[in-house]
Amino acid sequence: MGIPFPLLAVAGLAGVIFKLRKRDERKAFFASCAYLTGMLTSVVFGVYPMVLPARNPAYSLTVTTAKAGAYGLKVGLVWWVLGMILAAGYSTFVYRSFAGKVVVDKDSHGYGD
């Protein structure tokens, strides 16, 4: 059932090698992203429901023991949404503030002639 994840990792690794030989760096980058995704999802699939396995299973950290309380999750969600709105607004403001071409006079910095 979890076989697509290691297959994705192998395909990504093969894609990196193949695309680097063809000197196509952009596609090699995306293939490396596929490799990392495949490797990480393979590990997660392999250890689920554990988050942090221990030698003694009684001390292992599982998904249910690792989560925060319901109140903390609700408060965290509200602050995350507000933070993302602020970050998106700030990024938009900065992008628009510095948009356009920069015109520099040859003599304005003392480097002319």
PDB file of N, CA and C in Angstrom:
ATOM      1  N   MET A   1       0.820  -1.198   0.000  1.00  0.00           N
ATOM      2  CA  MET A   1       0.000   0.000   0.000  1.00  0.00           C
ATOM      3  C   MET A   1       0.865   1.263   0.000  1.00  0.00           C
ATOM      4  N   GLY A   2       2.041   1.210   0.598  1.00  0.00           N
ATOM      5  CA  GLY A   2       2.907   2.376   0.628  1.00  0.00           C
ATOM      6  C   GLY A   2       3.987   2.351  -0.429  1.00  0.00           C
ATOM      7  N   ILE A   3       3.863   1.501  -1.428  1.00  0.00           N
ATOM      8  CA  ILE A   3       4.898   1.355  -2.453  1.00  0.00           C
ATOM      9  C   ILE A   3       5.077   2.585  -3.338  1.00  0.00           C
ATOM     10  N   PRO A   4       4.083   3.452  -3.548  1.00  0.00           N
ATOM     11  CA  PRO A   4       4.327   4.633  -4.390  1.00  0.00           C
ATOM     12  C   PRO A   4       5.387   5.584  -3.831  1.00  0.00           C
ATOM     13  N   PHE A   5       5.558   5.613  -2.524  1.00  0.00           N
ATOM     14  CA  PHE A   5       6.493   6.559  -1.932  1.00  0.00           C
ATOM     15  C   PHE A   5       7.950   6.218  -2.249  1.00  0.00           C
ATOM     16  N   PRO A   6       8.399   4.970  -2.034  1.00  0.00           N
ATOM     17  CA  PRO A   6       9.779   4.664  -2.440  1.00  0.00           C
ATOM     18  C   PRO A   6       9.966   4.700  -3.959  1.00  0.00           C
ATOM     19  N   LEU A   7       8.924   4.374  -4.706  1.00  0.00           N
ATOM     20  CA  LEU A   7       9.027   4.468  -6.162  1.00  0.00           C
ATOM     21  C   LEU A   7       9.232   5.913  -6.602  1.00  0.00           C
ATOM     22  N   LEU A   8       8.550   6.836  -5.921  1.00  0.00           N
ATOM     23  CA  LEU A   8       8.739   8.255  -6.210  1.00  0.00           C
ATOM     24  C   LEU A   8      10.171   8.680  -5.915  1.00  0.00           C
ATOM     25  N   ALA A   9      10.731   8.164  -4.818  1.00  0.00           N
ATOM     26  CA  ALA A   9      12.109   8.498  -4.467  1.00  0.00           C
ATOM     27  C   ALA A   9      13.085   7.959  -5.514  1.00  0.00           C
ATOM     28  N   VAL A  10      12.900   6.732  -5.942  1.00  0.00           N
ATOM     29  CA  VAL A  10      13.791   6.139  -6.940  1.00  0.00           C
ATOM     30  C   VAL A  10      13.660   6.875  -8.272  1.00  0.00           C
ATOM     31  N   ALA A  11      12.421   7.182  -8.665  1.00  0.00           N
ATOM     32  CA  ALA A  11      12.209   7.913  -9.916  1.00  0.00           C
ATOM     33  C   ALA A  11      12.825   9.312  -9.844  1.00  0.00           C
ATOM     34  N   GLY A  12      12.701   9.968  -8.693  1.00  0.00           N
ATOM     35  CA  GLY A  12      13.302  11.290  -8.531  1.00  0.00           C
ATOM     36  C   GLY A  12      14.814  11.247  -8.619  1.00  0.00           C
ATOM     37  N   LEU A  13      15.418  10.238  -7.998  1.00  0.00           N
ATOM     38  CA  LEU A  13      16.875  10.099  -8.051  1.00  0.00           C
ATOM     39  C   LEU A  13      17.344   9.811  -9.480  1.00  0.00           C
ATOM     40  N   ALA A  14      16.614   8.942 -10.166  1.00  0.00           N
ATOM     41  CA  ALA A  14      16.966   8.651 -11.559  1.00  0.00           C
ATOM     42  C   ALA A  14      16.785   9.897 -12.423  1.00  0.00           C
ATOM     43  N   GLY A  15      15.739  10.667 -12.134  1.00  0.00           N
ATOM     44  CA  GLY A  15      15.509  11.898 -12.881  1.00  0.00           C
ATOM     45  C   GLY A  15      16.614  12.915 -12.677  1.00  0.00           C
ATOM     46  N   VAL A  16      17.126  13.003 -11.458  1.00  0.00           N
ATOM     47  CA  VAL A  16      18.236  13.928 -11.183  1.00  0.00           C
ATOM     48  C   VAL A  16      19.455  13.547 -12.008  1.00  0.00           C
ATOM     49  N   ILE A  17      19.804  12.283 -11.973  1.00  0.00           N
ATOM     50  CA  ILE A  17      20.985  11.828 -12.712  1.00  0.00           C
ATOM     51  C   ILE A  17      20.796  12.050 -14.211  1.00  0.00           C
ATOM     52  N   PHE A  18      19.638  11.664 -14.729  1.00  0.00           N
ATOM     53  CA  PHE A  18      19.371  11.791 -16.156  1.00  0.00           C
ATOM     54  C   PHE A  18      19.365  13.249 -16.609  1.00  0.00           C
ATOM     55  N   LYS A  19      18.710  14.104 -15.850  1.00  0.00           N
ATOM     56  CA  LYS A  19      18.595  15.507 -16.251  1.00  0.00           C
ATOM     57  C   LYS A  19      19.908  16.271 -16.081  1.00  0.00           C
ATOM     58  N   LEU A  20      20.730  15.889 -15.109  1.00  0.00           N
ATOM     59  CA  LEU A  20      22.025  16.550 -14.983  1.00  0.00           C
ATOM     60  C   LEU A  20      22.950  16.160 -16.130  1.00  0.00           C
ATOM     61  N   ARG A  21      22.834  14.950 -16.611  1.00  0.00           N
ATOM     62  CA  ARG A  21      23.627  14.555 -17.786  1.00  0.00           C
ATOM     63  C   ARG A  21      23.189  15.319 -19.026  1.00  0.00           C
ATOM     64  N   LYS A  22      21.907  15.669 -19.086  1.00  0.00           N
ATOM     65  CA  LYS A  22      21.383  16.446 -20.217  1.00  0.00           C
ATOM     66  C   LYS A  22      21.586  17.950 -20.007  1.00  0.00           C
ATOM     67  N   ARG A  23      22.139  18.331 -18.850  1.00  0.00           N
ATOM     68  CA  ARG A  23      22.377  19.733 -18.478  1.00  0.00           C
ATOM     69  C   ARG A  23      21.084  20.544 -18.390  1.00  0.00           C
ATOM     70  N   ASP A  24      20.047  19.911 -17.891  1.00  0.00           N
ATOM     71  CA  ASP A  24      18.763  20.586 -17.688  1.00  0.00           C
ATOM     72  C   ASP A  24      18.567  20.759 -16.177  1.00  0.00           C
ATOM     73  N   GLU A  25      19.135  21.848 -15.644  1.00  0.00           N
ATOM     74  CA  GLU A  25      19.155  22.043 -14.191  1.00  0.00           C
ATOM     75  C   GLU A  25      17.774  22.238 -13.589  1.00  0.00           C
ATOM     76  N   ARG A  26      16.888  22.896 -14.306  1.00  0.00           N
ATOM     77  CA  ARG A  26      15.552  23.149 -13.766  1.00  0.00           C
ATOM     78  C   ARG A  26      14.819  21.840 -13.523  1.00  0.00           C
ATOM     79  N   LYS A  27      14.817  20.955 -14.508  1.00  0.00           N
ATOM     80  CA  LYS A  27      14.140  19.673 -14.342  1.00  0.00           C
ATOM     81  C   LYS A  27      14.865  18.789 -13.335  1.00  0.00           C
ATOM     82  N   ALA A  28      16.179  18.919 -13.232  1.00  0.00           N
ATOM     83  CA  ALA A  28      16.928  18.179 -12.215  1.00  0.00           C
ATOM     84  C   ALA A  28      16.537  18.651 -10.818  1.00  0.00           C
ATOM     85  N   PHE A  29      16.308  19.951 -10.677  1.00  0.00           N
ATOM     86  CA  PHE A  29      15.860  20.473  -9.383  1.00  0.00           C
ATOM     87  C   PHE A  29      14.509  19.893  -9.001  1.00  0.00           C
ATOM     88  N   PHE A  30      13.564  19.877  -9.945  1.00  0.00           N
ATOM     89  CA  PHE A  30      12.244  19.327  -9.644  1.00  0.00           C
ATOM     90  C   PHE A  30      12.312  17.821  -9.385  1.00  0.00           C
ATOM     91  N   ALA A  31      13.221  17.137 -10.058  1.00  0.00           N
ATOM     92  CA  ALA A  31      13.408  15.712  -9.790  1.00  0.00           C
ATOM     93  C   ALA A  31      13.968  15.506  -8.383  1.00  0.00           C
ATOM     94  N   SER A  32      14.865  16.388  -7.940  1.00  0.00           N
ATOM     95  CA  SER A  32      15.384  16.272  -6.573  1.00  0.00           C
ATOM     96  C   SER A  32      14.294  16.569  -5.549  1.00  0.00           C
ATOM     97  N   CYS A  33      13.384  17.465  -5.889  1.00  0.00           N
ATOM     98  CA  CYS A  33      12.225  17.706  -5.012  1.00  0.00           C
ATOM     99  C   CYS A  33      11.364  16.449  -4.903  1.00  0.00           C
ATOM    100  N   ALA A  34      11.171  15.756  -6.019  1.00  0.00           N
ATOM    101  CA  ALA A  34      10.410  14.505  -6.015  1.00  0.00           C
ATOM    102  C   ALA A  34      11.138  13.450  -5.181  1.00  0.00           C
ATOM    103  N   TYR A  35      12.457  13.398  -5.294  1.00  0.00           N
ATOM    104  CA  TYR A  35      13.243  12.454  -4.496  1.00  0.00           C
ATOM    105  C   TYR A  35      13.061  12.708  -2.998  1.00  0.00           C
ATOM    106  N   LEU A  36      13.204  13.971  -2.600  1.00  0.00           N
ATOM    107  CA  LEU A  36      13.049  14.302  -1.178  1.00  0.00           C
ATOM    108  C   LEU A  36      11.645  14.010  -0.681  1.00  0.00           C
ATOM    109  N   THR A  37      10.653  14.331  -1.500  1.00  0.00           N
ATOM    110  CA  THR A  37       9.267  14.043  -1.125  1.00  0.00           C
ATOM    111  C   THR A  37       9.055  12.541  -0.958  1.00  0.00           C
ATOM    112  N   GLY A  38       9.578  11.764  -1.881  1.00  0.00           N
ATOM    113  CA  GLY A  38       9.450  10.314  -1.789  1.00  0.00           C
ATOM    114  C   GLY A  38      10.144   9.745  -0.566  1.00  0.00           C
ATOM    115  N   MET A  39      11.324  10.237  -0.267  1.00  0.00           N
ATOM    116  CA  MET A  39      12.053   9.738   0.907  1.00  0.00           C
ATOM    117  C   MET A  39      11.335  10.090   2.210  1.00  0.00           C
ATOM    118  N   LEU A  40      10.902  11.344   2.321  1.00  0.00           N
ATOM    119  CA  LEU A  40      10.240  11.764   3.557  1.00  0.00           C
ATOM    120  C   LEU A  40       8.901  11.064   3.755  1.00  0.00           C
ATOM    121  N   THR A  41       8.126  10.924   2.689  1.00  0.00           N
ATOM    122  CA  THR A  41       6.841  10.235   2.834  1.00  0.00           C
ATOM    123  C   THR A  41       7.039   8.747   3.100  1.00  0.00           C
ATOM    124  N   SER A  42       8.122   8.159   2.603  1.00  0.00           N
ATOM    125  CA  SER A  42       8.411   6.756   2.917  1.00  0.00           C
ATOM    126  C   SER A  42       8.686   6.579   4.407  1.00  0.00           C
ATOM    127  N   VAL A  43       9.445   7.486   4.970  1.00  0.00           N
ATOM    128  CA  VAL A  43       9.745   7.407   6.404  1.00  0.00           C
ATOM    129  C   VAL A  43       8.483   7.599   7.230  1.00  0.00           C
ATOM    130  N   VAL A  44       7.689   8.576   6.869  1.00  0.00           N
ATOM    131  CA  VAL A  44       6.451   8.833   7.623  1.00  0.00           C
ATOM    132  C   VAL A  44       5.524   7.629   7.532  1.00  0.00           C
ATOM    133  N   PHE A  45       5.385   7.062   6.339  1.00  0.00           N
ATOM    134  CA  PHE A  45       4.527   5.894   6.168  1.00  0.00           C
ATOM    135  C   PHE A  45       5.064   4.707   6.963  1.00  0.00           C
ATOM    136  N   GLY A  46       6.382   4.597   7.036  1.00  0.00           N
ATOM    137  CA  GLY A  46       6.981   3.463   7.713  1.00  0.00           C
ATOM    138  C   GLY A  46       6.870   3.497   9.225  1.00  0.00           C
ATOM    139  N   VAL A  47       6.888   4.660   9.834  1.00  0.00           N
ATOM    140  CA  VAL A  47       6.854   4.734  11.299  1.00  0.00           C
ATOM    141  C   VAL A  47       5.477   5.093  11.858  1.00  0.00           C
ATOM    142  N   TYR A  48       4.508   5.433  11.002  1.00  0.00           N
ATOM    143  CA  TYR A  48       3.177   5.791  11.493  1.00  0.00           C
ATOM    144  C   TYR A  48       2.599   4.656  12.305  1.00  0.00           C
ATOM    145  N   PRO A  49       1.981   4.905  13.425  1.00  0.00           N
ATOM    146  CA  PRO A  49       1.532   6.138  14.067  1.00  0.00           C
ATOM    147  C   PRO A  49       2.568   6.766  14.995  1.00  0.00           C
ATOM    148  N   MET A  50       3.789   6.302  14.944  1.00  0.00           N
ATOM    149  CA  MET A  50       4.830   6.887  15.790  1.00  0.00           C
ATOM    150  C   MET A  50       5.352   8.169  15.159  1.00  0.00           C
ATOM    151  N   VAL A  51       5.675   9.135  16.006  1.00  0.00           N
ATOM    152  CA  VAL A  51       6.331  10.355  15.563  1.00  0.00           C
ATOM    153  C   VAL A  51       7.809  10.265  15.908  1.00  0.00           C
ATOM    154  N   LEU A  52       8.104   9.758  17.081  1.00  0.00           N
ATOM    155  CA  LEU A  52       9.475   9.596  17.542  1.00  0.00           C
ATOM    156  C   LEU A  52       9.575   8.245  18.242  1.00  0.00           C
ATOM    157  N   PRO A  53      10.002   7.208  17.517  1.00  0.00           N
ATOM    158  CA  PRO A  53      10.086   5.880  18.139  1.00  0.00           C
ATOM    159  C   PRO A  53      11.179   5.808  19.200  1.00  0.00           C
ATOM    160  N   ALA A  54      10.936   5.013  20.229  1.00  0.00           N
ATOM    161  CA  ALA A  54      11.915   4.781  21.289  1.00  0.00           C
ATOM    162  C   ALA A  54      12.252   3.295  21.337  1.00  0.00           C
ATOM    163  N   ARG A  55      13.347   2.960  22.006  1.00  0.00           N
ATOM    164  CA  ARG A  55      13.702   1.543  22.135  1.00  0.00           C
ATOM    165  C   ARG A  55      12.615   0.786  22.871  1.00  0.00           C
ATOM    166  N   ASN A  56      12.086   1.390  23.896  1.00  0.00           N
ATOM    167  CA  ASN A  56      10.970   0.803  24.635  1.00  0.00           C
ATOM    168  C   ASN A  56       9.691   1.422  24.083  1.00  0.00           C
ATOM    169  N   PRO A  57       8.809   0.648  23.461  1.00  0.00           N
ATOM    170  CA  PRO A  57       7.602   1.217  22.845  1.00  0.00           C
ATOM    171  C   PRO A  57       6.710   2.002  23.808  1.00  0.00           C
ATOM    172  N   ALA A  58       6.834   1.747  25.092  1.00  0.00           N
ATOM    173  CA  ALA A  58       6.027   2.488  26.059  1.00  0.00           C
ATOM    174  C   ALA A  58       6.416   3.960  26.103  1.00  0.00           C
ATOM    175  N   TYR A  59       7.649   4.276  25.718  1.00  0.00           N
ATOM    176  CA  TYR A  59       8.133   5.650  25.753  1.00  0.00           C
ATOM    177  C   TYR A  59       8.108   6.341  24.391  1.00  0.00           C
ATOM    178  N   SER A  60       7.589   5.678  23.382  1.00  0.00           N
ATOM    179  CA  SER A  60       7.528   6.267  22.040  1.00  0.00           C
ATOM    180  C   SER A  60       6.504   7.391  21.999  1.00  0.00           C
ATOM    181  N   LEU A  61       6.814   8.377  21.205  1.00  0.00           N
ATOM    182  CA  LEU A  61       5.905   9.498  21.007  1.00  0.00           C
ATOM    183  C   LEU A  61       5.031   9.170  19.801  1.00  0.00           C
ATOM    184  N   THR A  62       3.730   9.119  20.017  1.00  0.00           N
ATOM    185  CA  THR A  62       2.801   8.785  18.940  1.00  0.00           C
ATOM    186  C   THR A  62       2.043  10.035  18.501  1.00  0.00           C
ATOM    187  N   VAL A  63       1.251   9.884  17.445  1.00  0.00           N
ATOM    188  CA  VAL A  63       0.480  11.009  16.927  1.00  0.00           C
ATOM    189  C   VAL A  63      -0.492  11.529  17.983  1.00  0.00           C
ATOM    190  N   THR A  64      -1.145  10.630  18.704  1.00  0.00           N
ATOM    191  CA  THR A  64      -2.136  11.073  19.697  1.00  0.00           C
ATOM    192  C   THR A  64      -1.481  11.704  20.920  1.00  0.00           C
ATOM    193  N   THR A  65      -0.294  11.237  21.314  1.00  0.00           N
ATOM    194  CA  THR A  65       0.357  11.826  22.486  1.00  0.00           C
ATOM    195  C   THR A  65       1.134  13.090  22.147  1.00  0.00           C
ATOM    196  N   ALA A  66       1.399  13.342  20.871  1.00  0.00           N
ATOM    197  CA  ALA A  66       2.187  14.505  20.474  1.00  0.00           C
ATOM    198  C   ALA A  66       1.343  15.743  20.218  1.00  0.00           C
ATOM    199  N   LYS A  67       0.061  15.572  19.995  1.00  0.00           N
ATOM    200  CA  LYS A  67      -0.756  16.735  19.636  1.00  0.00           C
ATOM    201  C   LYS A  67      -1.042  17.611  20.852  1.00  0.00           C
ATOM    202  N   ALA A  68      -1.270  18.858  20.577  1.00  0.00           N
ATOM    203  CA  ALA A  68      -1.622  19.804  21.633  1.00  0.00           C
ATOM    204  C   ALA A  68      -3.095  19.641  21.984  1.00  0.00           C
ATOM    205  N   GLY A  69      -3.506  20.313  23.034  1.00  0.00           N
ATOM    206  CA  GLY A  69      -4.910  20.272  23.424  1.00  0.00           C
ATOM    207  C   GLY A  69      -5.785  21.012  22.421  1.00  0.00           C
ATOM    208  N   ALA A  70      -7.086  20.774  22.499  1.00  0.00           N
ATOM    209  CA  ALA A  70      -8.027  21.372  21.552  1.00  0.00           C
ATOM    210  C   ALA A  70      -7.987  22.898  21.612  1.00  0.00           C
ATOM    211  N   TYR A  71      -7.918  23.452  22.813  1.00  0.00           N
ATOM    212  CA  TYR A  71      -7.879  24.912  22.950  1.00  0.00           C
ATOM    213  C   TYR A  71      -6.615  25.484  22.304  1.00  0.00           C
ATOM    214  N   GLY A  72      -5.480  24.858  22.556  1.00  0.00           N
ATOM    215  CA  GLY A  72      -4.228  25.330  21.975  1.00  0.00           C
ATOM    216  C   GLY A  72      -4.227  25.253  20.457  1.00  0.00           C
ATOM    217  N   LEU A  73      -4.820  24.199  19.905  1.00  0.00           N
ATOM    218  CA  LEU A  73      -4.900  24.075  18.456  1.00  0.00           C
ATOM    219  C   LEU A  73      -5.782  25.164  17.846  1.00  0.00           C
ATOM    220  N   LYS A  74      -6.883  25.496  18.523  1.00  0.00           N
ATOM    221  CA  LYS A  74      -7.770  26.553  18.017  1.00  0.00           C
ATOM    222  C   LYS A  74      -7.077  27.911  18.061  1.00  0.00           C
ATOM    223  N   VAL A  75      -6.418  28.207  19.166  1.00  0.00           N
ATOM    224  CA  VAL A  75      -5.712  29.483  19.298  1.00  0.00           C
ATOM    225  C   VAL A  75      -4.573  29.553  18.277  1.00  0.00           C
ATOM    226  N   GLY A  76      -3.844  28.461  18.102  1.00  0.00           N
ATOM    227  CA  GLY A  76      -2.769  28.427  17.126  1.00  0.00           C
ATOM    228  C   GLY A  76      -3.268  28.646  15.710  1.00  0.00           C
ATOM    229  N   LEU A  77      -4.423  28.080  15.381  1.00  0.00           N
ATOM    230  CA  LEU A  77      -4.988  28.264  14.045  1.00  0.00           C
ATOM    231  C   LEU A  77      -5.365  29.717  13.802  1.00  0.00           C
ATOM    232  N   VAL A  78      -5.962  30.352  14.803  1.00  0.00           N
ATOM    233  CA  VAL A  78      -6.340  31.761  14.657  1.00  0.00           C
ATOM    234  C   VAL A  78      -5.092  32.623  14.445  1.00  0.00           C
ATOM    235  N   TRP A  79      -4.058  32.420  15.261  1.00  0.00           N
ATOM    236  CA  TRP A  79      -2.843  33.218  15.116  1.00  0.00           C
ATOM    237  C   TRP A  79      -2.106  32.922  13.821  1.00  0.00           C
ATOM    238  N   TRP A  80      -2.153  31.661  13.359  1.00  0.00           N
ATOM    239  CA  TRP A  80      -1.507  31.313  12.094  1.00  0.00           C
ATOM    240  C   TRP A  80      -2.187  32.032  10.938  1.00  0.00           C
ATOM    241  N   VAL A  81      -3.528  32.035  10.939  1.00  0.00           N
ATOM    242  CA  VAL A  81      -4.264  32.721   9.865  1.00  0.00           C
ATOM    243  C   VAL A  81      -3.941  34.213   9.882  1.00  0.00           C
ATOM    244  N   LEU A  82      -3.959  34.827  11.056  1.00  0.00           N
ATOM    245  CA  LEU A  82      -3.631  36.251  11.151  1.00  0.00           C
ATOM    246  C   LEU A  82      -2.197  36.522  10.695  1.00  0.00           C
ATOM    247  N   GLY A  83      -1.280  35.676  11.096  1.00  0.00           N
ATOM    248  CA  GLY A  83       0.110  35.845  10.692  1.00  0.00           C
ATOM    249  C   GLY A  83       0.296  35.706   9.185  1.00  0.00           C
ATOM    250  N   MET A  84      -0.386  34.764   8.574  1.00  0.00           N
ATOM    251  CA  MET A  84      -0.278  34.586   7.122  1.00  0.00           C
ATOM    252  C   MET A  84      -0.880  35.784   6.376  1.00  0.00           C
ATOM    253  N   ILE A  85      -1.966  36.333   6.887  1.00  0.00           N
ATOM    254  CA  ILE A  85      -2.556  37.525   6.270  1.00  0.00           C
ATOM    255  C   ILE A  85      -1.583  38.698   6.360  1.00  0.00           C
ATOM    256  N   LEU A  86      -0.972  38.882   7.538  1.00  0.00           N
ATOM    257  CA  LEU A  86       0.005  39.954   7.704  1.00  0.00           C
ATOM    258  C   LEU A  86       1.223  39.748   6.802  1.00  0.00           C
ATOM    259  N   ALA A  87       1.726  38.524   6.718  1.00  0.00           N
ATOM    260  CA  ALA A  87       2.897  38.245   5.884  1.00  0.00           C
ATOM    261  C   ALA A  87       2.582  38.471   4.407  1.00  0.00           C
ATOM    262  N   ALA A  88       1.404  38.034   3.967  1.00  0.00           N
ATOM    263  CA  ALA A  88       1.018  38.246   2.569  1.00  0.00           C
ATOM    264  C   ALA A  88       0.841  39.728   2.274  1.00  0.00           C
ATOM    265  N   GLY A  89       0.224  40.458   3.199  1.00  0.00           N
ATOM    266  CA  GLY A  89       0.052  41.899   3.009  1.00  0.00           C
ATOM    267  C   GLY A  89       1.378  42.630   2.968  1.00  0.00           C
ATOM    268  N   TYR A  90       2.297  42.273   3.857  1.00  0.00           N
ATOM    269  CA  TYR A  90       3.612  42.914   3.879  1.00  0.00           C
ATOM    270  C   TYR A  90       4.385  42.601   2.606  1.00  0.00           C
ATOM    271  N   SER A  91       4.339  41.345   2.164  1.00  0.00           N
ATOM    272  CA  SER A  91       5.042  40.974   0.936  1.00  0.00           C
ATOM    273  C   SER A  91       4.481  41.727  -0.260  1.00  0.00           C
ATOM    274  N   THR A  92       3.175  41.862  -0.322  1.00  0.00           N
ATOM    275  CA  THR A  92       2.547  42.613  -1.404  1.00  0.00           C
ATOM    276  C   THR A  92       2.963  44.076  -1.359  1.00  0.00           C
ATOM    277  N   PHE A  93       2.974  44.656  -0.170  1.00  0.00           N
ATOM    278  CA  PHE A  93       3.376  46.054  -0.015  1.00  0.00           C
ATOM    279  C   PHE A  93       4.816  46.267  -0.469  1.00  0.00           C
ATOM    280  N   VAL A  94       5.721  45.408  -0.019  1.00  0.00           N
ATOM    281  CA  VAL A  94       7.132  45.556  -0.378  1.00  0.00           C
ATOM    282  C   VAL A  94       7.328  45.341  -1.877  1.00  0.00           C
ATOM    283  N   TYR A  95       6.659  44.357  -2.436  1.00  0.00           N
ATOM    284  CA  TYR A  95       6.796  44.091  -3.866  1.00  0.00           C
ATOM    285  C   TYR A  95       6.323  45.279  -4.688  1.00  0.00           C
ATOM    286  N   ARG A  96       5.203  45.851  -4.309  1.00  0.00           N
ATOM    287  CA  ARG A  96       4.680  47.001  -5.058  1.00  0.00           C
ATOM    288  C   ARG A  96       5.502  48.264  -4.813  1.00  0.00           C
ATOM    289  N   SER A  97       6.079  48.389  -3.640  1.00  0.00           N
ATOM    290  CA  SER A  97       6.889  49.574  -3.342  1.00  0.00           C
ATOM    291  C   SER A  97       8.161  49.615  -4.185  1.00  0.00           C
ATOM    292  N   PHE A  98       8.724  48.457  -4.448  1.00  0.00           N
ATOM    293  CA  PHE A  98       9.973  48.398  -5.188  1.00  0.00           C
ATOM    294  C   PHE A  98       9.789  47.929  -6.628  1.00  0.00           C
ATOM    295  N   ALA A  99       8.575  47.946  -7.128  1.00  0.00           N
ATOM    296  CA  ALA A  99       8.315  47.493  -8.494  1.00  0.00           C
ATOM    297  C   ALA A  99       8.825  48.525  -9.498  1.00  0.00           C
ATOM    298  N   GLY A 100       9.147  48.063 -10.679  1.00  0.00           N
ATOM    299  CA  GLY A 100       9.581  48.948 -11.751  1.00  0.00           C
ATOM    300  C   GLY A 100      11.081  48.913 -11.946  1.00  0.00           C
ATOM    301  N   LYS A 101      11.490  49.560 -12.999  1.00  0.00           N
ATOM    302  CA  LYS A 101      12.908  49.603 -13.329  1.00  0.00           C
ATOM    303  C   LYS A 101      13.617  50.648 -12.492  1.00  0.00           C
ATOM    304  N   VAL A 102      14.861  50.390 -12.213  1.00  0.00           N
ATOM    305  CA  VAL A 102      15.692  51.334 -11.481  1.00  0.00           C
ATOM    306  C   VAL A 102      16.536  52.088 -12.498  1.00  0.00           C
ATOM    307  N   VAL A 103      16.493  53.402 -12.405  1.00  0.00           N
ATOM    308  CA  VAL A 103      17.274  54.243 -13.299  1.00  0.00           C
ATOM    309  C   VAL A 103      18.377  54.893 -12.477  1.00  0.00           C
ATOM    310  N   VAL A 104      19.617  54.641 -12.861  1.00  0.00           N
ATOM    311  CA  VAL A 104      20.752  55.200 -12.142  1.00  0.00           C
ATOM    312  C   VAL A 104      21.524  56.073 -13.125  1.00  0.00           C
ATOM    313  N   ASP A 105      21.713  57.335 -12.740  1.00  0.00           N
ATOM    314  CA  ASP A 105      22.521  58.234 -13.565  1.00  0.00           C
ATOM    315  C   ASP A 105      23.980  57.806 -13.457  1.00  0.00           C
ATOM    316  N   LYS A 106      24.697  58.006 -14.539  1.00  0.00           N
ATOM    317  CA  LYS A 106      26.094  57.601 -14.571  1.00  0.00           C
ATOM    318  C   LYS A 106      26.941  58.369 -13.559  1.00  0.00           C
ATOM    319  N   ASP A 107      26.642  59.657 -13.355  1.00  0.00           N
ATOM    320  CA  ASP A 107      27.439  60.493 -12.465  1.00  0.00           C
ATOM    321  C   ASP A 107      26.875  60.573 -11.049  1.00  0.00           C
ATOM    322  N   SER A 108      25.766  59.928 -10.764  1.00  0.00           N
ATOM    323  CA  SER A 108      25.127  60.120  -9.455  1.00  0.00           C
ATOM    324  C   SER A 108      25.919  59.511  -8.320  1.00  0.00           C
ATOM    325  N   HIS A 109      26.787  58.550  -8.586  1.00  0.00           N
ATOM    326  CA  HIS A 109      27.546  57.914  -7.520  1.00  0.00           C
ATOM    327  C   HIS A 109      29.024  58.225  -7.561  1.00  0.00           C
ATOM    328  N   GLY A 110      29.434  59.085  -8.472  1.00  0.00           N
ATOM    329  CA  GLY A 110      30.831  59.444  -8.546  1.00  0.00           C
ATOM    330  C   GLY A 110      31.697  58.465  -9.305  1.00  0.00           C
ATOM    331  N   TYR A 111      31.083  57.578 -10.046  1.00  0.00           N
ATOM    332  CA  TYR A 111      31.847  56.574 -10.788  1.00  0.00           C
ATOM    333  C   TYR A 111      31.972  56.908 -12.281  1.00  0.00           C
ATOM    334  N   GLY A 112      31.535  58.054 -12.688  1.00  0.00           N
ATOM    335  CA  GLY A 112      31.533  58.394 -14.107  1.00  0.00           C
ATOM    336  C   GLY A 112      32.933  58.600 -14.648  1.00  0.00           C
ATOM    337  N   ASP A 113      33.084  58.371 -15.914  1.00  0.00           N
ATOM    338  CA  ASP A 113      34.310  58.566 -16.699  1.00  0.00           C
ATOM    339  C   ASP A 113      35.487  58.041 -15.939  1.00  0.00           C
TER     340      ASP A 113
END
